[in-house]
């Protein structure tokens, strides 16, 4: 199959679903604010805030898209890129076991699609901050996820994929992932301890992700895929209870990640041009978060024009806001 470039677009959901809108079948999509019966679209189980219209992040690739299953994973691939989804109930097995099983199927899907390198993962799990029987559920998830990475021979430290993990209000464990034939370049934040190096204060096993990934997506373009980013300096949460200051600190961390990425390429990314998803723990805080973003980046910044605001629990109980983001620009990786 001929090599295909990957296109990433944020569009109004109804435009994305319009019949005849595509010359070729979509590789996949993430829908924010509304579900869809389209086989290639996966909903994000988090309510949209601020009265926004539903949006979607659309992934387009080759002219031909094949579909299949690997255990609990449903996938779509054009031969160079793969997008997959997992929706797995716990069924009394516990979150650690469920995460392990989900990721084992995910790694099998990478083999089955011929796209062995993870670029980006989205994880949504219900009751993320609750006690799961002596251990917080997010920490249970981290244990199961990392064990599956180890058993599959995947990188759990340097080179692990960009990712986020948010608390959904209902449903089981939901995972979405993007993979390709070539490994992305992992990016870390010099202001933070790498998540996979967190001390045991944050659980028996640390989270398995890098702060961002830079990927050559073809046609002379690079994609910057930024993991969920929050008000953490070193490994500690800062500005407890203050959503405005947590938002400002999150922006400082995004600045640092973008600068680290720009040092490894010539694309010239900037925070104001990112397409962000802003997760807010308490819906009443969303207007304040938006105001801080507007004051810092400018009301007309592309970030503000394209940002999606969702209600979700964050991976730490003391975090009030988290931002993940992506951007695409012409450029190349530096040697």
GROMACS .gro file of C-alpha atoms in nm:
model
  335
    1UNK     CA    1   0.000   0.000   0.000
    2UNK     CA    2   0.136   0.343  -0.093
    3UNK     CA    3   0.250   0.567   0.190
    4UNK     CA    4  -0.016   0.811   0.307
    5UNK     CA    5   0.005   1.138   0.493
    6UNK     CA    6  -0.201   1.183   0.806
    7UNK     CA    7  -0.435   1.481   0.837
    8UNK     CA    8  -0.569   1.602   1.173
    9UNK     CA    9  -0.860   1.846   1.168
   10UNK     CA   10  -1.085   1.993   1.439
   11UNK     CA   11  -1.428   2.064   1.295
   12UNK     CA   12  -1.788   2.110   1.412
   13UNK     CA   13  -1.933   1.766   1.468
   14UNK     CA   14  -2.225   1.811   1.231
   15UNK     CA   15  -1.991   1.913   0.950
   16UNK     CA   16  -1.780   1.606   1.020
   17UNK     CA   17  -2.083   1.380   0.993
   18UNK     CA   18  -2.222   1.537   0.677
   19UNK     CA   19  -2.280   1.276   0.411
   20UNK     CA   20  -2.035   1.296   0.125
   21UNK     CA   21  -1.796   1.522   0.315
   22UNK     CA   22  -1.491   1.303   0.246
   23UNK     CA   23  -1.318   1.188  -0.067
   24UNK     CA   24  -1.193   0.882   0.126
   25UNK     CA   25  -1.315   0.699   0.439
   26UNK     CA   26  -1.190   0.859   0.763
   27UNK     CA   27  -0.928   0.677   0.962
   28UNK     CA   28  -1.114   0.777   1.278
   29UNK     CA   29  -1.241   1.063   1.491
   30UNK     CA   30  -1.291   1.171   1.849
   31UNK     CA   31  -1.628   1.334   1.912
   32UNK     CA   32  -1.669   1.587   2.194
   33UNK     CA   33  -2.009   1.672   2.331
   34UNK     CA   34  -2.226   1.424   2.146
   35UNK     CA   35  -2.213   1.059   2.047
   36UNK     CA   36  -2.242   0.927   1.693
   37UNK     CA   37  -2.337   0.600   1.532
   38UNK     CA   38  -2.072   0.640   1.263
   39UNK     CA   39  -1.845   0.335   1.281
   40UNK     CA   40  -1.532   0.550   1.243
   41UNK     CA   41  -1.619   0.799   1.519
   42UNK     CA   42  -1.555   0.745   1.891
   43UNK     CA   43  -1.726   0.955   2.153
   44UNK     CA   44  -1.542   1.101   2.452
   45UNK     CA   45  -1.755   1.035   2.757
   46UNK     CA   46  -1.731   1.380   2.914
   47UNK     CA   47  -1.995   1.658   2.909
   48UNK     CA   48  -1.913   1.965   2.702
   49UNK     CA   49  -1.911   2.298   2.890
   50UNK     CA   50  -1.973   2.668   2.826
   51UNK     CA   51  -2.260   2.599   2.588
   52UNK     CA   52  -2.022   2.496   2.314
   53UNK     CA   53  -2.142   2.315   2.005
   54UNK     CA   54  -2.016   1.955   1.971
   55UNK     CA   55  -1.675   1.927   1.802
   56UNK     CA   56  -1.466   1.647   1.656
   57UNK     CA   57  -1.100   1.575   1.594
   58UNK     CA   58  -1.098   1.405   1.255
   59UNK     CA   59  -0.818   1.180   1.130
   60UNK     CA   60  -0.783   1.130   0.755
   61UNK     CA   61  -0.519   0.917   0.586
   62UNK     CA   62  -0.513   0.679   0.290
   63UNK     CA   63  -0.772   0.617   0.022
   64UNK     CA   64  -0.840   0.268   0.151
   65UNK     CA   65  -0.921   0.191   0.514
   66UNK     CA   66  -0.943  -0.164   0.644
   67UNK     CA   67  -1.124  -0.253   0.965
   68UNK     CA   68  -1.089  -0.537   1.213
   69UNK     CA   69  -1.084  -0.655   1.572
   70UNK     CA   70  -0.811  -0.775   1.804
   71UNK     CA   71  -0.986  -0.901   2.116
   72UNK     CA   72  -1.162  -0.600   2.268
   73UNK     CA   73  -0.999  -0.356   2.025
   74UNK     CA   74  -1.176  -0.229   1.715
   75UNK     CA   75  -0.933  -0.078   1.470
   76UNK     CA   76  -0.911   0.100   1.137
   77UNK     CA   77  -0.594   0.122   0.929
   78UNK     CA   78  -0.475   0.242   0.591
   79UNK     CA   79  -0.155   0.040   0.622
   80UNK     CA   80   0.059   0.325   0.753
   81UNK     CA   81  -0.158   0.461   1.034
   82UNK     CA   82  -0.402   0.292   1.271
   83UNK     CA   83  -0.672   0.428   1.499
   84UNK     CA   84  -0.826   0.198   1.758
   85UNK     CA   85  -1.082   0.194   2.035
   86UNK     CA   86  -1.141  -0.017   2.344
   87UNK     CA   87  -1.457  -0.006   2.555
   88UNK     CA   88  -1.424  -0.266   2.828
   89UNK     CA   89  -1.643  -0.311   3.137
   90UNK     CA   90  -1.472  -0.418   3.457
   91UNK     CA   91  -1.723  -0.697   3.521
   92UNK     CA   92  -1.606  -0.737   3.879
   93UNK     CA   93  -1.243  -0.801   3.779
   94UNK     CA   94  -1.108  -0.471   3.909
   95UNK     CA   95  -0.944  -0.189   3.719
   96UNK     CA   96  -0.588  -0.325   3.732
   97UNK     CA   97  -0.690  -0.649   3.563
   98UNK     CA   98  -0.917  -0.468   3.317
   99UNK     CA   99  -0.642  -0.224   3.216
  100UNK     CA  100  -0.395  -0.509   3.172
  101UNK     CA  101  -0.639  -0.697   2.948
  102UNK     CA  102  -0.727  -0.387   2.745
  103UNK     CA  103  -0.363  -0.301   2.678
  104UNK     CA  104  -0.273  -0.659   2.592
  105UNK     CA  105  -0.538  -0.647   2.320
  106UNK     CA  106  -0.414  -0.303   2.216
  107UNK     CA  107  -0.061  -0.434   2.161
  108UNK     CA  108  -0.201  -0.727   1.965
  109UNK     CA  109  -0.385  -0.475   1.747
  110UNK     CA  110  -0.055  -0.299   1.675
  111UNK     CA  111   0.080  -0.627   1.539
  112UNK     CA  112  -0.235  -0.705   1.346
  113UNK     CA  113  -0.244  -0.366   1.174
  114UNK     CA  114   0.129  -0.351   1.101
  115UNK     CA  115   0.151  -0.018   1.287
  116UNK     CA  116   0.374  -0.106   1.584
  117UNK     CA  117   0.447   0.241   1.721
  118UNK     CA  118   0.206   0.424   1.950
  119UNK     CA  119   0.185   0.799   1.896
  120UNK     CA  120  -0.097   0.900   2.129
  121UNK     CA  121  -0.336   0.732   2.376
  122UNK     CA  122  -0.651   0.866   2.539
  123UNK     CA  123  -0.770   0.687   2.856
  124UNK     CA  124  -1.105   0.747   3.024
  125UNK     CA  125  -1.196   0.557   3.339
  126UNK     CA  126  -1.489   0.601   3.576
  127UNK     CA  127  -1.437   0.707   3.939
  128UNK     CA  128  -1.068   0.773   3.876
  129UNK     CA  129  -1.001   0.920   4.223
  130UNK     CA  130  -1.205   0.673   4.428
  131UNK     CA  131  -1.060   0.406   4.652
  132UNK     CA  132  -1.059   0.072   4.472
  133UNK     CA  133  -1.005  -0.141   4.779
  134UNK     CA  134  -0.695  -0.003   4.947
  135UNK     CA  135  -0.556   0.179   4.642
  136UNK     CA  136  -0.684   0.470   4.434
  137UNK     CA  137  -0.835   0.353   4.109
  138UNK     CA  138  -0.597   0.562   3.896
  139UNK     CA  139  -0.306   0.389   4.066
  140UNK     CA  140  -0.466   0.052   3.998
  141UNK     CA  141  -0.497   0.152   3.633
  142UNK     CA  142  -0.128   0.248   3.622
  143UNK     CA  143  -0.032  -0.094   3.758
  144UNK     CA  144  -0.229  -0.282   3.495
  145UNK     CA  145  -0.119  -0.054   3.212
  146UNK     CA  146   0.250  -0.078   3.296
  147UNK     CA  147   0.241  -0.455   3.333
  148UNK     CA  148   0.094  -0.487   2.984
  149UNK     CA  149   0.366  -0.257   2.848
  150UNK     CA  150   0.635  -0.471   3.013
  151UNK     CA  151   0.490  -0.800   2.892
  152UNK     CA  152   0.464  -0.665   2.536
  153UNK     CA  153   0.823  -0.540   2.538
  154UNK     CA  154   0.709  -0.180   2.500
  155UNK     CA  155   0.902   0.119   2.636
  156UNK     CA  156   0.783   0.217   2.983
  157UNK     CA  157   1.037   0.498   3.035
  158UNK     CA  158   1.201   0.702   2.760
  159UNK     CA  159   1.007   0.656   2.439
  160UNK     CA  160   0.668   0.585   2.593
  161UNK     CA  161   0.377   0.746   2.403
  162UNK     CA  162   0.195   1.069   2.472
  163UNK     CA  163  -0.121   1.006   2.673
  164UNK     CA  164  -0.388   1.136   2.906
  165UNK     CA  165  -0.604   0.969   3.171
  166UNK     CA  166  -0.928   1.134   3.279
  167UNK     CA  167  -1.219   1.038   3.498
  168UNK     CA  168  -1.545   0.972   3.315
  169UNK     CA  169  -1.881   0.993   3.487
  170UNK     CA  170  -2.008   0.655   3.370
  171UNK     CA  171  -1.927   0.352   3.159
  172UNK     CA  172  -1.627   0.122   3.168
  173UNK     CA  173  -1.266   0.168   3.070
  174UNK     CA  174  -1.245   0.354   2.737
  175UNK     CA  175  -0.917   0.379   2.544
  176UNK     CA  176  -0.852   0.546   2.209
  177UNK     CA  177  -0.515   0.530   2.036
  178UNK     CA  178  -0.328   0.642   1.729
  179UNK     CA  179  -0.036   0.437   1.598
  180UNK     CA  180   0.193   0.436   1.297
  181UNK     CA  181   0.476   0.255   1.123
  182UNK     CA  182   0.746   0.490   1.251
  183UNK     CA  183   0.824   0.577   1.611
  184UNK     CA  184   0.758   0.937   1.718
  185UNK     CA  185   1.011   1.143   1.910
  186UNK     CA  186   0.922   1.159   2.279
  187UNK     CA  187   0.941   1.505   2.441
  188UNK     CA  188   0.978   1.580   2.813
  189UNK     CA  189   0.921   1.896   3.017
  190UNK     CA  190   1.233   2.037   3.190
  191UNK     CA  191   1.010   2.190   3.460
  192UNK     CA  192   0.875   1.850   3.561
  193UNK     CA  193   0.997   1.510   3.668
  194UNK     CA  194   0.910   1.270   3.388
  195UNK     CA  195   0.586   1.094   3.484
  196UNK     CA  196   0.749   0.753   3.450
  197UNK     CA  197   1.009   0.865   3.710
  198UNK     CA  198   0.758   0.972   3.977
  199UNK     CA  199   0.843   0.852   4.330
  200UNK     CA  200   0.634   0.583   4.497
  201UNK     CA  201   0.432   0.853   4.675
  202UNK     CA  202   0.211   0.843   4.364
  203UNK     CA  203   0.156   0.469   4.362
  204UNK     CA  204   0.335   0.134   4.334
  205UNK     CA  205   0.400   0.194   3.964
  206UNK     CA  206   0.430   0.532   3.791
  207UNK     CA  207   0.221   0.646   3.494
  208UNK     CA  208   0.351   0.526   3.158
  209UNK     CA  209   0.362   0.822   2.920
  210UNK     CA  210   0.583   1.098   2.785
  211UNK     CA  211   0.488   1.466   2.808
  212UNK     CA  212   0.450   1.493   2.429
  213UNK     CA  213   0.536   1.326   2.102
  214UNK     CA  214   0.664   1.473   1.774
  215UNK     CA  215   0.565   1.271   1.470
  216UNK     CA  216   0.643   1.306   1.101
  217UNK     CA  217   0.297   1.264   0.949
  218UNK     CA  218   0.400   1.296   0.585
  219UNK     CA  219   0.366   1.566   0.319
  220UNK     CA  220   0.639   1.769   0.491
  221UNK     CA  221   0.440   1.813   0.812
  222UNK     CA  222   0.498   1.739   1.179
  223UNK     CA  223   0.237   1.674   1.445
  224UNK     CA  224   0.298   1.779   1.804
  225UNK     CA  225   0.084   1.563   2.034
  226UNK     CA  226   0.084   1.695   2.391
  227UNK     CA  227  -0.020   1.475   2.681
  228UNK     CA  228  -0.255   1.586   2.954
  229UNK     CA  229  -0.078   1.878   3.125
  230UNK     CA  230  -0.159   2.025   3.464
  231UNK     CA  231  -0.032   2.238   3.753
  232UNK     CA  232   0.265   2.020   3.849
  233UNK     CA  233   0.619   2.144   3.907
  234UNK     CA  234   0.881   1.879   3.968
  235UNK     CA  235   0.643   1.604   4.071
  236UNK     CA  236   0.427   1.808   4.311
  237UNK     CA  237   0.090   1.972   4.257
  238UNK     CA  238   0.109   2.349   4.309
  239UNK     CA  239  -0.155   2.620   4.374
  240UNK     CA  240  -0.388   2.395   4.571
  241UNK     CA  241  -0.751   2.505   4.552
  242UNK     CA  242  -0.685   2.794   4.311
  243UNK     CA  243  -0.815   2.712   3.963
  244UNK     CA  244  -0.691   3.038   3.810
  245UNK     CA  245  -0.333   2.985   3.927
  246UNK     CA  246  -0.347   2.618   3.830
  247UNK     CA  247  -0.449   2.726   3.480
  248UNK     CA  248  -0.159   2.974   3.461
  249UNK     CA  249   0.085   2.706   3.580
  250UNK     CA  250  -0.054   2.464   3.324
  251UNK     CA  251   0.015   2.724   3.054
  252UNK     CA  252   0.372   2.762   3.178
  253UNK     CA  253   0.413   2.387   3.147
  254UNK     CA  254   0.268   2.392   2.796
  255UNK     CA  255   0.516   2.668   2.707
  256UNK     CA  256   0.801   2.450   2.835
  257UNK     CA  257   0.685   2.143   2.640
  258UNK     CA  258   0.641   2.342   2.321
  259UNK     CA  259   0.986   2.498   2.361
  260UNK     CA  260   1.139   2.153   2.418
  261UNK     CA  261   0.968   2.030   2.102
  262UNK     CA  262   1.085   2.330   1.899
  263UNK     CA  263   1.443   2.252   1.998
  264UNK     CA  264   1.405   1.915   1.823
  265UNK     CA  265   1.247   2.041   1.499
  266UNK     CA  266   1.214   2.348   1.276
  267UNK     CA  267   0.834   2.371   1.276
  268UNK     CA  268   0.804   2.665   1.520
  269UNK     CA  269   0.505   2.556   1.730
  270UNK     CA  270   0.353   2.798   1.982
  271UNK     CA  271   0.099   2.755   2.261
  272UNK     CA  272  -0.143   3.009   2.117
  273UNK     CA  273  -0.173   2.800   1.801
  274UNK     CA  274  -0.250   2.470   1.973
  275UNK     CA  275  -0.583   2.293   1.945
  276UNK     CA  276  -0.656   2.214   2.308
  277UNK     CA  277  -0.900   2.006   2.505
  278UNK     CA  278  -0.951   2.169   2.845
  279UNK     CA  279  -1.074   1.933   3.116
  280UNK     CA  280  -1.227   2.109   3.418
  281UNK     CA  281  -1.311   1.920   3.736
  282UNK     CA  282  -1.590   2.155   3.851
  283UNK     CA  283  -1.815   2.295   3.575
  284UNK     CA  284  -1.858   2.623   3.763
  285UNK     CA  285  -1.483   2.685   3.717
  286UNK     CA  286  -1.496   2.671   3.337
  287UNK     CA  287  -1.561   3.047   3.280
  288UNK     CA  288  -1.267   3.137   3.506
  289UNK     CA  289  -1.040   2.894   3.323
  290UNK     CA  290  -1.147   3.042   2.990
  291UNK     CA  291  -1.082   3.396   3.119
  292UNK     CA  292  -0.728   3.306   3.225
  293UNK     CA  293  -0.660   3.148   2.886
  294UNK     CA  294  -0.797   3.456   2.713
  295UNK     CA  295  -0.599   3.699   2.931
  296UNK     CA  296  -0.277   3.504   2.877
  297UNK     CA  297  -0.301   3.400   2.513
  298UNK     CA  298  -0.534   3.665   2.373
  299UNK     CA  299  -0.905   3.633   2.302
  300UNK     CA  300  -0.838   3.593   1.927
  301UNK     CA  301  -0.571   3.326   1.965
  302UNK     CA  302  -0.642   3.010   1.765
  303UNK     CA  303  -0.622   2.820   2.094
  304UNK     CA  304  -0.932   3.001   2.222
  305UNK     CA  305  -1.116   2.973   1.893
  306UNK     CA  306  -1.068   2.599   1.871
  307UNK     CA  307  -1.054   2.486   2.236
  308UNK     CA  308  -1.304   2.231   2.362
  309UNK     CA  309  -1.403   2.253   2.731
  310UNK     CA  310  -1.512   1.929   2.898
  311UNK     CA  311  -1.606   1.828   3.252
  312UNK     CA  312  -1.391   1.544   3.384
  313UNK     CA  313  -1.213   1.437   3.698
  314UNK     CA  314  -0.835   1.479   3.683
  315UNK     CA  315  -0.587   1.206   3.775
  316UNK     CA  316  -0.500   1.373   4.108
  317UNK     CA  317  -0.771   1.483   4.348
  318UNK     CA  318  -0.596   1.818   4.405
  319UNK     CA  319  -0.584   1.907   4.034
  320UNK     CA  320  -0.868   2.124   3.906
  321UNK     CA  321  -0.781   2.160   3.538
  322UNK     CA  322  -0.585   1.968   3.275
  323UNK     CA  323  -0.512   2.056   2.913
  324UNK     CA  324  -0.412   1.824   2.632
  325UNK     CA  325  -0.338   1.960   2.287
  326UNK     CA  326  -0.213   1.899   1.936
  327UNK     CA  327  -0.084   2.104   1.648
  328UNK     CA  328   0.031   2.038   1.293
  329UNK     CA  329   0.288   2.249   1.110
  330UNK     CA  330   0.523   2.226   0.817
  331UNK     CA  331   0.869   2.122   0.923
  332UNK     CA  332   1.110   1.842   0.990
  333UNK     CA  333   1.288   1.685   1.281
  334UNK     CA  334   1.642   1.800   1.344
  335UNK     CA  335   1.917   1.543   1.303
   0.00000   0.00000   0.00000
